[in-house]
Amino acid sequence: MQRVMLVEDDARLAALVKEYLDEYDYAVDVVTRGDLALERFGSTQPDLVILDLTLPGIDGLVVCRQLRQLSAVPILVLTAREDSFDEVSALEQGADDYVNKPVQPRVLLARLRALQRRGGGAAAANSDIAFGQLRISRENRAVYWRGEEVAMNSAEFKLFTILAGASGKVMSRNDILVKMRGIEFDGLDRSIDNCISRLRRKFGDNGAERIKTVWGEGYLFSPSAWE
């Protein structure tokens, strides 16, 4: 049984979500205030978090950032906010998915199951990845290169981890976006390209030897270029 922490101040909606997920073997713990979410998270250690953004006590974006600093637990934002700025902000703060209210219960369930598949389980989420002098700590959400920590925001860390986890394999923009946000590439989104450029600069990789561009296909993380 998967443990879900639902941070939602709408009592009616929380009850409906809890009742529905209970039928699919999810144990749902409801928290109604943002300032109580961190305390409850520490005591219950849920497998998944469903998080509203408009909360009493502490705003949901702040809760998201603080949860992400503590854990790699999958976070699904469920909110009535429809501004794209809020969606981008939530993803940058560490959210794994963003769903607008109202949402059909079966759609919410499908999103939760997709997050579980993408996470690969607790052991995979917490394991380190190492190539030469590069080490990625998924549990601490930190990257170390030649003994020094490399500063990354949430989106950069997630993209870097996705590429490293598929080292030696070309990943298309569509593959990357599906893993990062659960959406498909529309042919126009340049966020992945921009993030790749920032990552290359962080590793002094102006020649793109460590994260290679495979023209017409996508990007390839080179496992032998990290000595």
JSON list of N, CA, C and O in Angstrom, two decimals, residues 94-135:
[
{"chain": "A", "resi": 94, "resn": "GLY", "atom": "N", "xyz": [10.66, 22.07, -7.68]},
{"chain": "A", "resi": 94, "resn": "GLY", "atom": "CA", "xyz": [10.86, 20.64, -7.44]},
{"chain": "A", "resi": 94, "resn": "GLY", "atom": "C", "xyz": [9.66, 19.75, -7.68]},
{"chain": "A", "resi": 94, "resn": "GLY", "atom": "O", "xyz": [9.75, 18.53, -7.49]},
{"chain": "A", "resi": 95, "resn": "ALA", "atom": "N", "xyz": [8.53, 20.31, -8.09]},
{"chain": "A", "resi": 95, "resn": "ALA", "atom": "CA", "xyz": [7.36, 19.47, -8.37]},
{"chain": "A", "resi": 95, "resn": "ALA", "atom": "C", "xyz": [7.65, 18.57, -9.58]},
{"chain": "A", "resi": 95, "resn": "ALA", "atom": "O", "xyz": [8.38, 18.94, -10.49]},
{"chain": "A", "resi": 96, "resn": "ASP", "atom": "N", "xyz": [7.06, 17.37, -9.55]},
{"chain": "A", "resi": 96, "resn": "ASP", "atom": "CA", "xyz": [7.25, 16.42, -10.64]},
{"chain": "A", "resi": 96, "resn": "ASP", "atom": "C", "xyz": [6.11, 16.46, -11.66]},
{"chain": "A", "resi": 96, "resn": "ASP", "atom": "O", "xyz": [6.28, 16.02, -12.79]},
{"chain": "A", "resi": 97, "resn": "ASP", "atom": "N", "xyz": [4.95, 16.98, -11.26]},
{"chain": "A", "resi": 97, "resn": "ASP", "atom": "CA", "xyz": [3.82, 17.07, -12.18]},
{"chain": "A", "resi": 97, "resn": "ASP", "atom": "C", "xyz": [2.92, 18.20, -11.70]},
{"chain": "A", "resi": 97, "resn": "ASP", "atom": "O", "xyz": [2.98, 18.62, -10.52]},
{"chain": "A", "resi": 98, "resn": "TYR", "atom": "N", "xyz": [2.09, 18.73, -12.61]},
{"chain": "A", "resi": 98, "resn": "TYR", "atom": "CA", "xyz": [1.24, 19.88, -12.31]},
{"chain": "A", "resi": 98, "resn": "TYR", "atom": "C", "xyz": [-0.12, 19.63, -12.95]},
{"chain": "A", "resi": 98, "resn": "TYR", "atom": "O", "xyz": [-0.20, 19.45, -14.17]},
{"chain": "A", "resi": 99, "resn": "VAL", "atom": "N", "xyz": [-1.17, 19.58, -12.14]},
{"chain": "A", "resi": 99, "resn": "VAL", "atom": "CA", "xyz": [-2.51, 19.26, -12.62]},
{"chain": "A", "resi": 99, "resn": "VAL", "atom": "C", "xyz": [-3.47, 20.36, -12.16]},
{"chain": "A", "resi": 99, "resn": "VAL", "atom": "O", "xyz": [-3.48, 20.73, -10.98]},
{"chain": "A", "resi": 100, "resn": "ASN", "atom": "N", "xyz": [-4.28, 20.85, -13.09]},
{"chain": "A", "resi": 100, "resn": "ASN", "atom": "CA", "xyz": [-5.25, 21.89, -12.74]},
{"chain": "A", "resi": 100, "resn": "ASN", "atom": "C", "xyz": [-6.56, 21.29, -12.25]},
{"chain": "A", "resi": 100, "resn": "ASN", "atom": "O", "xyz": [-7.01, 20.25, -12.74]},
{"chain": "A", "resi": 101, "resn": "LYS", "atom": "N", "xyz": [-7.16, 21.95, -11.28]},
{"chain": "A", "resi": 101, "resn": "LYS", "atom": "CA", "xyz": [-8.51, 21.61, -10.83]},
{"chain": "A", "resi": 101, "resn": "LYS", "atom": "C", "xyz": [-9.51, 22.24, -11.80]},
{"chain": "A", "resi": 101, "resn": "LYS", "atom": "O", "xyz": [-9.25, 23.31, -12.35]},
{"chain": "A", "resi": 102, "resn": "PRO", "atom": "N", "xyz": [-10.68, 21.64, -11.97]},
{"chain": "A", "resi": 102, "resn": "PRO", "atom": "CA", "xyz": [-11.07, 20.31, -11.45]},
{"chain": "A", "resi": 102, "resn": "PRO", "atom": "C", "xyz": [-10.43, 19.21, -12.28]},
{"chain": "A", "resi": 102, "resn": "PRO", "atom": "O", "xyz": [-10.12, 19.41, -13.45]},
{"chain": "A", "resi": 103, "resn": "VAL", "atom": "N", "xyz": [-10.23, 18.06, -11.66]},
{"chain": "A", "resi": 103, "resn": "VAL", "atom": "CA", "xyz": [-9.63, 16.93, -12.36]},
{"chain": "A", "resi": 103, "resn": "VAL", "atom": "C", "xyz": [-10.47, 15.69, -12.10]},
{"chain": "A", "resi": 103, "resn": "VAL", "atom": "O", "xyz": [-10.99, 15.49, -10.99]},
{"chain": "A", "resi": 104, "resn": "GLN", "atom": "N", "xyz": [-10.63, 14.87, -13.12]},
{"chain": "A", "resi": 104, "resn": "GLN", "atom": "CA", "xyz": [-11.35, 13.61, -12.95]},
{"chain": "A", "resi": 104, "resn": "GLN", "atom": "C", "xyz": [-10.52, 12.67, -12.06]},
{"chain": "A", "resi": 104, "resn": "GLN", "atom": "O", "xyz": [-9.30, 12.57, -12.24]},
{"chain": "A", "resi": 105, "resn": "PRO", "atom": "N", "xyz": [-11.15, 12.00, -11.11]},
{"chain": "A", "resi": 105, "resn": "PRO", "atom": "CA", "xyz": [-10.38, 11.11, -10.21]},
{"chain": "A", "resi": 105, "resn": "PRO", "atom": "C", "xyz": [-9.53, 10.09, -10.94]},
{"chain": "A", "resi": 105, "resn": "PRO", "atom": "O", "xyz": [-8.40, 9.83, -10.54]},
{"chain": "A", "resi": 106, "resn": "ARG", "atom": "N", "xyz": [-10.04, 9.55, -12.04]},
{"chain": "A", "resi": 106, "resn": "ARG", "atom": "CA", "xyz": [-9.26, 8.53, -12.75]},
{"chain": "A", "resi": 106, "resn": "ARG", "atom": "C", "xyz": [-8.02, 9.14, -13.41]},
{"chain": "A", "resi": 106, "resn": "ARG", "atom": "O", "xyz": [-7.01, 8.46, -13.58]},
{"chain": "A", "resi": 107, "resn": "VAL", "atom": "N", "xyz": [-8.12, 10.42, -13.79]},
{"chain": "A", "resi": 107, "resn": "VAL", "atom": "CA", "xyz": [-6.96, 11.11, -14.37]},
{"chain": "A", "resi": 107, "resn": "VAL", "atom": "C", "xyz": [-5.90, 11.34, -13.28]},
{"chain": "A", "resi": 107, "resn": "VAL", "atom": "O", "xyz": [-4.70, 11.14, -13.51]},
{"chain": "A", "resi": 108, "resn": "LEU", "atom": "N", "xyz": [-6.35, 11.75, -12.11]},
{"chain": "A", "resi": 108, "resn": "LEU", "atom": "CA", "xyz": [-5.44, 11.94, -10.99]},
{"chain": "A", "resi": 108, "resn": "LEU", "atom": "C", "xyz": [-4.73, 10.63, -10.65]},
{"chain": "A", "resi": 108, "resn": "LEU", "atom": "O", "xyz": [-3.51, 10.60, -10.43]},
{"chain": "A", "resi": 109, "resn": "LEU", "atom": "N", "xyz": [-5.49, 9.54, -10.62]},
{"chain": "A", "resi": 109, "resn": "LEU", "atom": "CA", "xyz": [-4.91, 8.24, -10.33]},
{"chain": "A", "resi": 109, "resn": "LEU", "atom": "C", "xyz": [-3.86, 7.87, -11.38]},
{"chain": "A", "resi": 109, "resn": "LEU", "atom": "O", "xyz": [-2.78, 7.35, -11.05]},
{"chain": "A", "resi": 110, "resn": "ALA", "atom": "N", "xyz": [-4.17, 8.13, -12.64]},
{"chain": "A", "resi": 110, "resn": "ALA", "atom": "CA", "xyz": [-3.23, 7.81, -13.72]},
{"chain": "A", "resi": 110, "resn": "ALA", "atom": "C", "xyz": [-1.94, 8.62, -13.57]},
{"chain": "A", "resi": 110, "resn": "ALA", "atom": "O", "xyz": [-0.84, 8.11, -13.80]},
{"chain": "A", "resi": 111, "resn": "ARG", "atom": "N", "xyz": [-2.08, 9.89, -13.18]},
{"chain": "A", "resi": 111, "resn": "ARG", "atom": "CA", "xyz": [-0.88, 10.72, -12.98]},
{"chain": "A", "resi": 111, "resn": "ARG", "atom": "C", "xyz": [-0.04, 10.20, -11.83]},
{"chain": "A", "resi": 111, "resn": "ARG", "atom": "O", "xyz": [1.19, 10.19, -11.90]},
{"chain": "A", "resi": 112, "resn": "LEU", "atom": "N", "xyz": [-0.68, 9.78, -10.75]},
{"chain": "A", "resi": 112, "resn": "LEU", "atom": "CA", "xyz": [0.06, 9.23, -9.61]},
{"chain": "A", "resi": 112, "resn": "LEU", "atom": "C", "xyz": [0.82, 7.96, -10.02]},
{"chain": "A", "resi": 112, "resn": "LEU", "atom": "O", "xyz": [1.99, 7.78, -9.66]},
{"chain": "A", "resi": 113, "resn": "ARG", "atom": "N", "xyz": [0.15, 7.10, -10.76]},
{"chain": "A", "resi": 113, "resn": "ARG", "atom": "CA", "xyz": [0.80, 5.87, -11.19]},
{"chain": "A", "resi": 113, "resn": "ARG", "atom": "C", "xyz": [1.96, 6.15, -12.14]},
{"chain": "A", "resi": 113, "resn": "ARG", "atom": "O", "xyz": [2.99, 5.46, -12.10]},
{"chain": "A", "resi": 114, "resn": "ALA", "atom": "N", "xyz": [1.80, 7.17, -12.98]},
{"chain": "A", "resi": 114, "resn": "ALA", "atom": "CA", "xyz": [2.89, 7.55, -13.89]},
{"chain": "A", "resi": 114, "resn": "ALA", "atom": "C", "xyz": [4.10, 8.05, -13.10]},
{"chain": "A", "resi": 114, "resn": "ALA", "atom": "O", "xyz": [5.24, 7.73, -13.43]},
{"chain": "A", "resi": 115, "resn": "LEU", "atom": "N", "xyz": [3.85, 8.82, -12.05]},
{"chain": "A", "resi": 115, "resn": "LEU", "atom": "CA", "xyz": [4.95, 9.30, -11.21]},
{"chain": "A", "resi": 115, "resn": "LEU", "atom": "C", "xyz": [5.67, 8.12, -10.56]},
{"chain": "A", "resi": 115, "resn": "LEU", "atom": "O", "xyz": [6.90, 8.13, -10.44]},
{"chain": "A", "resi": 116, "resn": "GLN", "atom": "N", "xyz": [4.92, 7.14, -10.11]},
{"chain": "A", "resi": 116, "resn": "GLN", "atom": "CA", "xyz": [5.54, 5.96, -9.50]},
{"chain": "A", "resi": 116, "resn": "GLN", "atom": "C", "xyz": [6.42, 5.22, -10.51]},
{"chain": "A", "resi": 116, "resn": "GLN", "atom": "O", "xyz": [7.52, 4.78, -10.17]},
{"chain": "A", "resi": 117, "resn": "ARG", "atom": "N", "xyz": [5.93, 5.08, -11.74]},
{"chain": "A", "resi": 117, "resn": "ARG", "atom": "CA", "xyz": [6.72, 4.38, -12.76]},
{"chain": "A", "resi": 117, "resn": "ARG", "atom": "C", "xyz": [7.99, 5.16, -13.09]},
{"chain": "A", "resi": 117, "resn": "ARG", "atom": "O", "xyz": [9.06, 4.59, -13.23]},
{"chain": "A", "resi": 118, "resn": "ARG", "atom": "N", "xyz": [7.85, 6.49, -13.20]},
{"chain": "A", "resi": 118, "resn": "ARG", "atom": "CA", "xyz": [9.02, 7.31, -13.54]},
{"chain": "A", "resi": 118, "resn": "ARG", "atom": "C", "xyz": [10.03, 7.32, -12.41]},
{"chain": "A", "resi": 118, "resn": "ARG", "atom": "O", "xyz": [11.23, 7.41, -12.63]},
{"chain": "A", "resi": 119, "resn": "GLY", "atom": "N", "xyz": [9.53, 7.22, -11.16]},
{"chain": "A", "resi": 119, "resn": "GLY", "atom": "CA", "xyz": [10.44, 7.25, -10.02]},
{"chain": "A", "resi": 119, "resn": "GLY", "atom": "C", "xyz": [11.27, 6.00, -9.90]},
{"chain": "A", "resi": 119, "resn": "GLY", "atom": "O", "xyz": [12.36, 6.03, -9.35]},
{"chain": "A", "resi": 120, "resn": "GLY", "atom": "N", "xyz": [10.75, 4.86, -10.37]},
{"chain": "A", "resi": 120, "resn": "GLY", "atom": "CA", "xyz": [11.50, 3.64, -10.35]},
{"chain": "A", "resi": 120, "resn": "GLY", "atom": "C", "xyz": [11.66, 3.02, -8.97]},
{"chain": "A", "resi": 120, "resn": "GLY", "atom": "O", "xyz": [12.50, 2.15, -8.75]},
{"chain": "A", "resi": 121, "resn": "GLY", "atom": "N", "xyz": [10.85, 3.49, -7.98]},
{"chain": "A", "resi": 121, "resn": "GLY", "atom": "CA", "xyz": [10.95, 2.89, -6.65]},
{"chain": "A", "resi": 121, "resn": "GLY", "atom": "C", "xyz": [11.91, 3.64, -5.76]},
{"chain": "A", "resi": 121, "resn": "GLY", "atom": "O", "xyz": [12.75, 4.41, -6.21]},
{"chain": "A", "resi": 122, "resn": "ALA", "atom": "N", "xyz": [11.81, 3.40, -4.44]},
{"chain": "A", "resi": 122, "resn": "ALA", "atom": "CA", "xyz": [12.61, 4.14, -3.47]},
{"chain": "A", "resi": 122, "resn": "ALA", "atom": "C", "xyz": [14.09, 3.86, -3.63]},
{"chain": "A", "resi": 122, "resn": "ALA", "atom": "O", "xyz": [14.93, 4.76, -3.52]},
{"chain": "A", "resi": 123, "resn": "ALA", "atom": "N", "xyz": [14.47, 2.62, -3.90]},
{"chain": "A", "resi": 123, "resn": "ALA", "atom": "CA", "xyz": [15.88, 2.29, -4.00]},
{"chain": "A", "resi": 123, "resn": "ALA", "atom": "C", "xyz": [16.54, 3.02, -5.14]},
{"chain": "A", "resi": 123, "resn": "ALA", "atom": "O", "xyz": [17.63, 3.58, -5.02]},
{"chain": "A", "resi": 124, "resn": "ALA", "atom": "N", "xyz": [15.85, 3.05, -6.31]},
{"chain": "A", "resi": 124, "resn": "ALA", "atom": "CA", "xyz": [16.40, 3.75, -7.47]},
{"chain": "A", "resi": 124, "resn": "ALA", "atom": "C", "xyz": [16.46, 5.24, -7.21]},
{"chain": "A", "resi": 124, "resn": "ALA", "atom": "O", "xyz": [17.40, 5.93, -7.60]},
{"chain": "A", "resi": 125, "resn": "ALA", "atom": "N", "xyz": [15.43, 5.79, -6.54]},
{"chain": "A", "resi": 125, "resn": "ALA", "atom": "CA", "xyz": [15.38, 7.23, -6.30]},
{"chain": "A", "resi": 125, "resn": "ALA", "atom": "C", "xyz": [16.50, 7.68, -5.38]},
{"chain": "A", "resi": 125, "resn": "ALA", "atom": "O", "xyz": [16.95, 8.81, -5.45]},
{"chain": "A", "resi": 126, "resn": "ASN", "atom": "N", "xyz": [16.95, 6.82, -4.47]},
{"chain": "A", "resi": 126, "resn": "ASN", "atom": "CA", "xyz": [17.93, 7.21, -3.48]},
{"chain": "A", "resi": 126, "resn": "ASN", "atom": "C", "xyz": [19.34, 6.78, -3.82]},
{"chain": "A", "resi": 126, "resn": "ASN", "atom": "O", "xyz": [20.28, 7.09, -3.09]},
{"chain": "A", "resi": 127, "resn": "SER", "atom": "N", "xyz": [19.53, 6.01, -4.91]},
{"chain": "A", "resi": 127, "resn": "SER", "atom": "CA", "xyz": [20.86, 5.51, -5.24]},
{"chain": "A", "resi": 127, "resn": "SER", "atom": "C", "xyz": [21.70, 6.59, -5.91]},
{"chain": "A", "resi": 127, "resn": "SER", "atom": "O", "xyz": [21.18, 7.49, -6.58]},
{"chain": "A", "resi": 128, "resn": "ASP", "atom": "N", "xyz": [23.04, 6.48, -5.73]},
{"chain": "A", "resi": 128, "resn": "ASP", "atom": "CA", "xyz": [23.97, 7.40, -6.36]},
{"chain": "A", "resi": 128, "resn": "ASP", "atom": "C", "xyz": [24.29, 6.94, -7.77]},
{"chain": "A", "resi": 128, "resn": "ASP", "atom": "O", "xyz": [24.22, 5.75, -8.09]},
{"chain": "A", "resi": 129, "resn": "ILE", "atom": "N", "xyz": [24.69, 7.90, -8.62]},
{"chain": "A", "resi": 129, "resn": "ILE", "atom": "CA", "xyz": [25.20, 7.61, -9.95]},
{"chain": "A", "resi": 129, "resn": "ILE", "atom": "C", "xyz": [26.61, 8.16, -10.00]},
{"chain": "A", "resi": 129, "resn": "ILE", "atom": "O", "xyz": [26.85, 9.29, -9.57]},
{"chain": "A", "resi": 130, "resn": "ALA", "atom": "N", "xyz": [27.56, 7.40, -10.52]},
{"chain": "A", "resi": 130, "resn": "ALA", "atom": "CA", "xyz": [28.95, 7.86, -10.57]},
{"chain": "A", "resi": 130, "resn": "ALA", "atom": "C", "xyz": [29.57, 7.53, -11.92]},
{"chain": "A", "resi": 130, "resn": "ALA", "atom": "O", "xyz": [29.39, 6.42, -12.45]},
{"chain": "A", "resi": 131, "resn": "PHE", "atom": "N", "xyz": [30.31, 8.50, -12.49]},
{"chain": "A", "resi": 131, "resn": "PHE", "atom": "CA", "xyz": [31.08, 8.33, -13.70]},
{"chain": "A", "resi": 131, "resn": "PHE", "atom": "C", "xyz": [32.41, 9.06, -13.49]},
{"chain": "A", "resi": 131, "resn": "PHE", "atom": "O", "xyz": [32.42, 10.30, -13.40]},
{"chain": "A", "resi": 132, "resn": "GLY", "atom": "N", "xyz": [33.50, 8.32, -13.40]},
{"chain": "A", "resi": 132, "resn": "GLY", "atom": "CA", "xyz": [34.78, 8.96, -13.19]},
{"chain": "A", "resi": 132, "resn": "GLY", "atom": "C", "xyz": [34.78, 9.86, -11.97]},
{"chain": "A", "resi": 132, "resn": "GLY", "atom": "O", "xyz": [34.54, 9.40, -10.85]},
{"chain": "A", "resi": 133, "resn": "GLN", "atom": "N", "xyz": [35.02, 11.16, -12.16]},
{"chain": "A", "resi": 133, "resn": "GLN", "atom": "CA", "xyz": [35.05, 12.12, -11.06]},
{"chain": "A", "resi": 133, "resn": "GLN", "atom": "C", "xyz": [33.70, 12.81, -10.84]},
{"chain": "A", "resi": 133, "resn": "GLN", "atom": "O", "xyz": [33.62, 13.80, -10.11]},
{"chain": "A", "resi": 134, "resn": "LEU", "atom": "N", "xyz": [32.68, 12.30, -11.46]},
{"chain": "A", "resi": 134, "resn": "LEU", "atom": "CA", "xyz": [31.32, 12.83, -11.29]},
{"chain": "A", "resi": 134, "resn": "LEU", "atom": "C", "xyz": [30.52, 11.92, -10.37]},
{"chain": "A", "resi": 134, "resn": "LEU", "atom": "O", "xyz": [30.53, 10.69, -10.55]},
{"chain": "A", "resi": 135, "resn": "ARG", "atom": "N", "xyz": [29.82, 12.52, -9.41]},
{"chain": "A", "resi": 135, "resn": "ARG", "atom": "CA", "xyz": [28.91, 11.75, -8.56]},
{"chain": "A", "resi": 135, "resn": "ARG", "atom": "C", "xyz": [27.60, 12.50, -8.41]},
{"chain": "A", "resi": 135, "resn": "ARG", "atom": "O", "xyz": [27.60, 13.70, -8.12]}
]
